[in-house]
mmCIF file of C-alpha atoms in Angstrom:
data_model
loop_
_atom_site.group_PDB
_atom_site.id
_atom_site.type_symbol
_atom_site.label_atom_id
_atom_site.label_comp_id
_atom_site.label_asym_id
_atom_site.label_seq_id
_atom_site.Cartn_x
_atom_site.Cartn_y
_atom_site.Cartn_z
ATOM 1 C CA MET G 1 68.522 -19.286 -21.764
ATOM 2 C CA MET G 2 67.277 -22.339 -21.649
ATOM 3 C CA LEU G 3 67.273 -23.145 -17.990
ATOM 4 C CA GLY G 4 65.149 -19.675 -17.691
ATOM 5 C CA PHE G 5 62.757 -20.747 -19.923
ATOM 6 C CA SER G 6 62.356 -23.609 -18.211
ATOM 7 C CA PHE G 7 61.615 -22.218 -15.223
ATOM 8 C CA ILE G 8 58.170 -20.340 -16.447
ATOM 9 C CA LEU G 9 57.388 -22.678 -17.753
ATOM 10 C CA HIS G 10 57.070 -25.063 -14.837
ATOM 11 C CA THR G 11 55.725 -22.090 -12.975
ATOM 12 C CA SER G 12 52.993 -21.588 -15.520
ATOM 13 C CA TYR G 13 52.518 -24.728 -14.888
ATOM 14 C CA LEU G 14 51.589 -24.609 -10.871
ATOM 15 C CA ARG G 15 49.704 -21.935 -11.140
ATOM 16 C CA PHE G 16 48.244 -23.409 -13.691
ATOM 17 C CA ILE G 17 47.232 -26.272 -11.690
ATOM 18 C CA TYR G 18 46.925 -24.520 -8.256
ATOM 19 C CA VAL G 19 44.120 -22.035 -9.956
ATOM 20 C CA TRP G 20 42.342 -24.774 -11.471
ATOM 21 C CA ALA G 21 42.531 -27.019 -8.210
ATOM 22 C CA THR G 22 40.990 -24.275 -6.234
ATOM 23 C CA ILE G 23 38.368 -23.968 -8.730
ATOM 24 C CA ILE G 24 37.559 -27.455 -8.502
ATOM 25 C CA VAL G 25 37.689 -27.367 -3.915
ATOM 26 C CA ALA G 26 35.528 -24.645 -4.046
ATOM 27 C CA THR G 27 32.694 -26.380 -6.188
ATOM 28 C CA ILE G 28 33.167 -29.411 -3.633
ATOM 29 C CA GLY G 29 32.213 -27.344 -1.101
ATOM 30 C CA ASN G 30 29.264 -25.993 -2.538
ATOM 31 C CA ASN G 31 27.930 -28.594 -3.328
ATOM 32 C CA MET G 32 27.923 -30.497 0.152
ATOM 33 C CA GLN G 33 27.371 -27.411 1.734
ATOM 34 C CA PRO G 34 23.063 -27.798 3.052
ATOM 35 C CA ASP G 35 20.732 -25.814 0.884
ATOM 36 C CA THR G 36 19.302 -22.555 2.920
ATOM 37 C CA VAL G 37 14.892 -21.815 2.554
ATOM 38 C CA ASN G 38 14.249 -18.801 3.555
ATOM 39 C CA ILE G 39 10.894 -18.882 5.833
ATOM 40 C CA ALA G 40 9.182 -15.816 6.843
ATOM 41 C CA HIS G 41 7.723 -15.343 10.340
ATOM 42 C CA LYS G 42 4.926 -12.079 10.446
ATOM 43 C CA ILE G 43 3.669 -11.626 13.785
ATOM 44 C CA LYS G 44 1.538 -8.989 15.590
ATOM 45 C CA ALA G 45 3.671 -6.888 17.752
ATOM 46 C CA SER G 46 1.713 -4.454 20.369
ATOM 47 C CA PRO G 47 3.943 -0.921 20.172
ATOM 48 C CA THR G 48 3.132 2.330 22.689
ATOM 49 C CA ALA G 49 1.889 5.791 22.245
ATOM 50 C CA VAL G 50 5.919 6.299 22.621
ATOM 51 C CA GLN G 51 6.817 3.628 20.064
ATOM 52 C CA LYS G 52 5.086 3.826 18.021
ATOM 53 C CA LYS G 53 5.213 8.143 16.878
ATOM 54 C CA TRP G 54 9.192 6.686 16.920
ATOM 55 C CA MET G 55 8.875 3.882 14.116
ATOM 56 C CA THR G 56 5.938 6.491 12.729
ATOM 57 C CA LEU G 57 9.105 8.708 12.314
ATOM 58 C CA PHE G 58 11.555 6.374 10.993
ATOM 59 C CA CYS G 59 9.286 4.670 7.841
ATOM 60 C CA GLY G 60 9.038 8.631 6.754
ATOM 61 C CA HIS G 61 13.271 8.565 7.341
ATOM 62 C CA LYS G 62 13.162 5.576 4.980
ATOM 63 C CA ARG G 63 10.236 7.762 2.742
ATOM 64 C CA LYS G 64 12.126 10.449 2.320
ATOM 65 C CA VAL G 65 16.046 9.123 2.047
ATOM 66 C CA PHE G 66 14.133 7.018 -0.995
ATOM 67 C CA ASN G 67 12.199 10.678 -2.419
ATOM 68 C CA VAL G 68 15.536 12.565 -2.212
ATOM 69 C CA LEU G 69 17.488 9.957 -4.076
ATOM 70 C CA LEU G 70 14.728 9.395 -6.267
ATOM 71 C CA ASP G 71 14.725 13.015 -7.690
ATOM 72 C CA VAL G 72 18.947 13.063 -7.493
ATOM 73 C CA ASP G 73 19.242 9.243 -10.271
ATOM 74 C CA ASN G 74 16.384 11.363 -12.118
ATOM 75 C CA PHE G 75 18.855 14.112 -12.665
ATOM 76 C CA TRP G 76 22.007 12.336 -13.011
ATOM 77 C CA TYR G 77 20.252 9.521 -15.840
ATOM 78 C CA SER G 78 18.682 13.073 -17.768
ATOM 79 C CA GLN G 79 22.435 14.575 -17.483
ATOM 80 C CA ALA G 80 23.879 10.773 -18.903
ATOM 81 C CA LYS G 81 21.834 10.630 -21.760
ATOM 82 C CA ASN G 82 23.441 13.992 -23.081
ATOM 83 C CA GLY G 83 26.750 12.920 -22.122
ATOM 84 C CA LEU G 84 27.592 14.730 -18.949
ATOM 85 C CA ARG G 85 28.718 12.952 -16.434
ATOM 86 C CA PRO G 86 28.482 8.128 -16.988
ATOM 87 C CA TYR G 87 25.693 6.593 -15.979
ATOM 88 C CA PRO G 88 25.031 6.377 -11.658
ATOM 89 C CA ARG G 89 25.543 3.597 -10.074
ATOM 90 C CA LYS G 90 24.252 2.465 -6.703
ATOM 91 C CA GLU G 91 27.770 3.423 -5.327
ATOM 92 C CA ASP G 92 26.187 7.284 -5.814
ATOM 93 C CA LEU G 93 23.808 6.549 -3.966
ATOM 94 C CA ASP G 94 25.229 5.198 -0.947
ATOM 95 C CA LYS G 95 28.038 8.856 -1.600
ATOM 96 C CA GLU G 96 24.880 11.280 -2.025
ATOM 97 C CA LEU G 97 23.084 9.476 1.169
ATOM 98 C CA THR G 98 26.858 10.142 3.603
ATOM 99 C CA ARG G 99 26.278 14.062 1.549
ATOM 100 C CA ILE G 100 23.083 14.247 2.059
ATOM 101 C CA LYS G 101 23.109 13.737 6.271
ATOM 102 C CA GLY G 102 25.756 16.398 6.607
ATOM 103 C CA ILE G 103 23.316 19.136 5.868
ATOM 104 C CA PRO G 104 21.436 20.495 8.409
ATOM 105 C CA GLU G 105 18.422 20.475 6.880
ATOM 106 C CA PHE G 106 18.386 16.791 6.721
ATOM 107 C CA ALA G 107 20.385 15.774 10.160
ATOM 108 C CA TYR G 108 16.629 14.428 11.774
ATOM 109 C CA LEU G 109 17.926 11.533 9.093
ATOM 110 C CA ASN G 110 20.120 10.373 11.703
ATOM 111 C CA GLU G 111 17.525 9.546 14.401
ATOM 112 C CA ALA G 112 16.660 6.174 11.941
ATOM 113 C CA PRO G 113 19.246 3.506 12.127
ATOM 114 C CA SER G 114 21.036 3.829 8.722
ATOM 115 C CA CYS G 115 20.609 0.140 8.318
ATOM 116 C CA VAL G 116 16.741 1.948 7.709
ATOM 117 C CA LEU G 117 18.684 4.151 5.274
ATOM 118 C CA GLN G 118 20.068 2.214 4.197
ATOM 119 C CA ARG G 119 18.069 -0.575 2.338
ATOM 120 C CA ALA G 120 15.735 3.189 0.831
ATOM 121 C CA ILE G 121 19.079 2.867 -1.683
ATOM 122 C CA VAL G 122 18.682 -0.806 -1.581
ATOM 123 C CA ASP G 123 14.865 -0.506 -2.740
ATOM 124 C CA LEU G 124 15.287 2.567 -4.551
ATOM 125 C CA TRP G 125 18.412 0.667 -6.998
ATOM 126 C CA THR G 126 16.749 -2.978 -7.719
ATOM 127 C CA GLY G 127 13.485 -1.346 -8.733
ATOM 128 C CA ILE G 128 16.053 1.061 -10.735
ATOM 129 C CA GLN G 129 17.271 -2.240 -12.558
ATOM 130 C CA LYS G 130 14.178 -4.175 -12.503
ATOM 131 C CA ALA G 131 12.465 -0.625 -14.274
ATOM 132 C CA SER G 132 15.598 -1.335 -16.889
ATOM 133 C CA ARG G 133 14.577 -4.678 -18.377
ATOM 134 C CA LYS G 134 12.028 -3.547 -19.005
ATOM 135 C CA GLN G 135 10.838 -5.382 -15.769
ATOM 136 C CA VAL G 136 8.238 -3.558 -14.165
ATOM 137 C CA LYS G 137 7.549 0.235 -13.844
ATOM 138 C CA ALA G 138 10.026 2.895 -13.286
ATOM 139 C CA PRO G 139 9.924 3.140 -9.428
ATOM 140 C CA LYS G 140 7.535 6.274 -8.027
ATOM 141 C CA TYR G 141 7.708 8.322 -5.459
ATOM 142 C CA LYS G 142 6.834 7.093 -2.240
ATOM 143 C CA ARG G 143 3.806 8.366 -0.496
ATOM 144 C CA LYS G 144 2.750 9.787 3.421
ATOM 145 C CA ASP G 145 -0.838 8.437 3.128
ATOM 146 C CA ASP G 146 0.016 4.934 1.420
ATOM 147 C CA TYR G 147 -1.595 2.000 3.047
ATOM 148 C CA LYS G 148 1.024 0.251 4.463
ATOM 149 C CA GLN G 149 4.763 0.864 4.877
ATOM 150 C CA SER G 150 7.907 -0.817 6.689
ATOM 151 C CA PHE G 151 11.156 -0.492 7.447
ATOM 152 C CA TYR G 152 13.864 -2.647 7.491
ATOM 153 C CA ILE G 153 16.356 -3.651 10.521
ATOM 154 C CA THR G 154 19.448 -6.565 9.968
ATOM 155 C CA ASN G 155 20.352 -9.014 11.838
ATOM 156 C CA ASP G 156 22.913 -7.295 14.570
ATOM 157 C CA LYS G 157 21.094 -4.119 15.188
ATOM 158 C CA GLY G 158 17.426 -6.372 16.200
ATOM 159 C CA ALA G 159 16.562 -9.429 18.699
ATOM 160 C CA ILE G 160 14.280 -10.918 19.734
ATOM 161 C CA ILE G 161 13.605 -11.628 23.261
ATOM 162 C CA TYR G 162 12.098 -13.287 25.475
ATOM 163 C CA ARG G 163 10.844 -12.585 28.932
ATOM 164 C CA GLY G 164 9.537 -15.593 30.771
ATOM 165 C CA SER G 165 6.416 -16.991 28.343
ATOM 166 C CA LYS G 166 6.927 -13.325 25.818
ATOM 167 C CA ALA G 167 8.315 -12.380 22.731
ATOM 168 C CA TYR G 168 8.739 -9.505 22.828
ATOM 169 C CA PHE G 169 11.018 -7.252 20.214
ATOM 170 C CA LYS G 170 14.010 -5.627 20.396
ATOM 171 C CA CYS G 171 13.859 -1.832 17.658
ATOM 172 C CA PRO G 172 17.870 0.014 18.040
ATOM 173 C CA LYS G 173 17.051 3.752 18.980
ATOM 174 C CA LEU G 174 13.868 3.594 20.274
ATOM 175 C CA LYS G 175 16.374 3.290 23.759
ATOM 176 C CA LYS G 176 17.949 6.220 23.107
ATOM 177 C CA LEU G 177 14.459 7.899 21.564
ATOM 178 C CA CYS G 178 11.436 7.331 24.183
ATOM 179 C CA GLY G 179 13.244 4.680 27.023
ATOM 180 C CA ASP G 180 12.019 1.625 25.545
ATOM 181 C CA GLU G 181 13.482 -0.421 22.996
ATOM 182 C CA LEU G 182 11.877 -3.668 23.962
ATOM 183 C CA ILE G 183 8.808 -4.451 21.974
ATOM 184 C CA PRO G 184 5.339 -6.414 23.115
ATOM 185 C CA LEU G 185 4.730 -9.510 19.853
ATOM 186 C CA ALA G 186 1.285 -11.838 20.475
ATOM 187 C CA GLU G 187 2.909 -14.821 19.635
ATOM 188 C CA LYS G 188 6.707 -16.828 20.004
ATOM 189 C CA PRO G 189 8.716 -17.252 16.600
ATOM 190 C CA ARG G 190 7.090 -20.334 15.116
ATOM 191 C CA PHE G 191 10.932 -21.847 13.480
ATOM 192 C CA GLU G 192 14.338 -22.394 15.768
ATOM 193 C CA GLY G 193 17.273 -21.146 13.580
ATOM 194 C CA LYS G 194 19.518 -18.421 11.554
ATOM 195 C CA ILE G 195 17.767 -14.792 12.199
ATOM 196 C CA MET G 196 18.587 -12.943 8.630
ATOM 197 C CA ALA G 197 16.588 -9.764 9.439
ATOM 198 C CA TYR G 198 13.133 -7.872 10.463
ATOM 199 C CA ILE G 199 10.837 -5.546 8.858
ATOM 200 C CA VAL G 200 8.698 -3.886 10.571
ATOM 201 C CA VAL G 201 5.409 -3.485 8.980
ATOM 202 C CA LYS G 202 2.891 -0.177 9.073
ATOM 203 C CA GLU G 203 -0.577 -1.507 8.520
ATOM 204 C CA ASP G 204 -3.393 1.328 8.818
ATOM 205 C CA ASN G 205 -3.280 1.505 12.332
ATOM 206 C CA ASP G 206 -1.913 -2.384 12.868
ATOM 207 C CA TRP G 207 2.166 -2.542 13.206
ATOM 208 C CA TRP G 208 3.899 -6.178 12.361
ATOM 209 C CA VAL G 209 7.307 -7.667 12.831
ATOM 210 C CA VAL G 210 8.334 -9.860 9.957
ATOM 211 C CA VAL G 211 11.464 -12.357 11.248
ATOM 212 C CA GLU G 212 13.297 -13.684 7.955
ATOM 213 C CA PHE G 213 15.010 -17.024 8.719
ATOM 214 C CA GLY G 214 17.209 -18.726 7.255
ATOM 215 C CA LEU G 215 17.022 -22.657 7.191
ATOM 216 C CA THR G 216 18.855 -25.690 6.865
ATOM 217 C CA SER G 217 15.519 -27.994 5.893
ATOM 218 C CA ASN G 218 12.363 -26.763 5.117
ATOM 219 C CA PRO G 219 9.724 -27.268 8.036
ATOM 220 C CA HIS G 220 7.137 -27.908 5.720
ATOM 221 C CA THR G 221 8.672 -30.053 3.849
ATOM 222 C CA CYS G 222 7.237 -33.809 5.813
ATOM 223 C CA GLN G 223 10.857 -35.954 7.104
ATOM 224 C CA ASN G 224 9.993 -38.900 6.558
ATOM 225 C CA PRO G 225 8.322 -38.917 3.560
ATOM 226 C CA ASP G 226 7.270 -43.067 3.185
ATOM 227 C CA SER G 227 5.020 -42.280 5.526
ATOM 228 C CA VAL G 228 3.291 -40.261 2.738
ATOM 229 C CA CYS G 229 0.643 -41.475 0.589
ATOM 230 C CA GLY G 230 -0.246 -39.642 -3.081
ATOM 231 C CA VAL G 231 -4.041 -39.361 -4.059
ATOM 232 C CA ASP G 232 -6.140 -39.176 -7.503
ATOM 233 C CA VAL G 233 -9.155 -39.048 -7.731
ATOM 234 C CA GLY G 234 -10.326 -40.423 -10.560
ATOM 235 C CA ILE G 235 -14.146 -40.947 -13.208
ATOM 236 C CA LYS G 236 -14.150 -44.511 -13.237
ATOM 237 C CA THR G 237 -12.142 -45.228 -10.087
ATOM 238 C CA THR G 238 -13.403 -42.879 -7.340
ATOM 239 C CA ALA G 239 -9.575 -42.430 -5.724
ATOM 240 C CA VAL G 240 -7.005 -44.372 -6.479
ATOM 241 C CA CYS G 241 -3.233 -44.033 -4.100
ATOM 242 C CA SER G 242 0.154 -43.521 -5.613
ATOM 243 C CA ASP G 243 0.312 -47.351 -3.671
ATOM 244 C CA ARG G 244 -2.100 -47.991 -6.684
ATOM 245 C CA THR G 245 -4.720 -48.349 -4.123
ATOM 246 C CA GLU G 246 -8.201 -48.136 -5.305
ATOM 247 C CA LEU G 247 -10.685 -46.912 -3.951
ATOM 248 C CA HIS G 248 -14.748 -46.904 -4.512
ATOM 249 C CA MET G 249 -16.975 -45.509 -3.243
ATOM 250 C CA PRO G 250 -19.783 -47.265 -1.545
ATOM 251 C CA ASP G 251 -22.663 -48.593 -2.910
ATOM 252 C CA ILE G 252 -25.608 -45.878 -1.562
ATOM 253 C CA SER G 253 -28.533 -46.313 -4.467
ATOM 254 C CA ILE G 254 -31.038 -47.942 -1.074
ATOM 255 C CA GLU G 255 -29.546 -44.623 -0.062
ATOM 256 C CA GLU G 256 -30.252 -42.324 -2.458
ATOM 257 C CA SER G 257 -33.287 -43.755 -3.109
ATOM 258 C CA LYS G 258 -34.804 -43.597 0.691
ATOM 259 C CA LEU G 259 -34.441 -39.555 0.106
ATOM 260 C CA ARG G 260 -35.596 -39.310 -3.281
ATOM 261 C CA TYR G 261 -38.856 -40.385 -1.678
ATOM 262 C CA TYR G 262 -38.138 -38.569 1.822
ATOM 263 C CA GLN G 263 -37.966 -34.832 -0.055
ATOM 264 C CA SER G 264 -41.534 -35.810 -1.890
ATOM 265 C CA GLN G 265 -43.476 -35.900 0.695
ATOM 266 C CA MET G 266 -41.773 -33.728 2.529
ATOM 267 C CA SER G 267 -42.488 -31.285 -0.558
ATOM 268 C CA ARG G 268 -46.246 -32.325 -0.756
ATOM 269 C CA SER G 269 -46.585 -31.814 2.550
ATOM 270 C CA ARG G 270 -48.254 -28.719 4.912
ATOM 271 C CA HIS G 271 -45.996 -27.104 6.778
#
């Protein structure tokens, strides 16, 4: 009996040590990983007329999914308040989208990439969560005549293609729908690193592609901090540098007196 009890204690002690060792190793590993900086580059795009038509439809499909699921969520929430069902979760919206795509009336939603429709759920659920915490107002219905419309493309669906000195954005489903999936870009992306996602934005009649990068270092940070000098503009002293060097304004009293004299002469003269 005592032997079995000692074995149980020994096993529990080893399990306790294993759990804590796992936590410590994970913490050290996370601290050793470099920080990731998310930076976006907005590039002007020049799609063809056919590409514009289909990309506008992609924006419409995302808007439709958002509005339909917002209706469904409002109905579920009213039922949950009356105790007729549990409060809705994000997984319920995912299942509802799958059901809606199987209805013949909404079969056209399959024209858009799946990541476009999934992003509508993410945006809706984010708005619902923020509204529940009183951070923002409740989500509103998307309108067709909104000035700015967009859709989201994951990094495994889209791509930046280089041909010579020009860059193109590869938009999924366009090759199947219109035969050309490459959209010309006005310039190449300014940063080099892992691309996290793409956002295609329509502002009035202009199209843009926002490329989101995940960089291990901030390119806007000075790589050589020793070469940076801070300057503090003061009243008694014109400026003081971070190395305590004082910069004084040169004596321009003579030039100022000459300027006043010539200004008075010009104001009295007739033109």
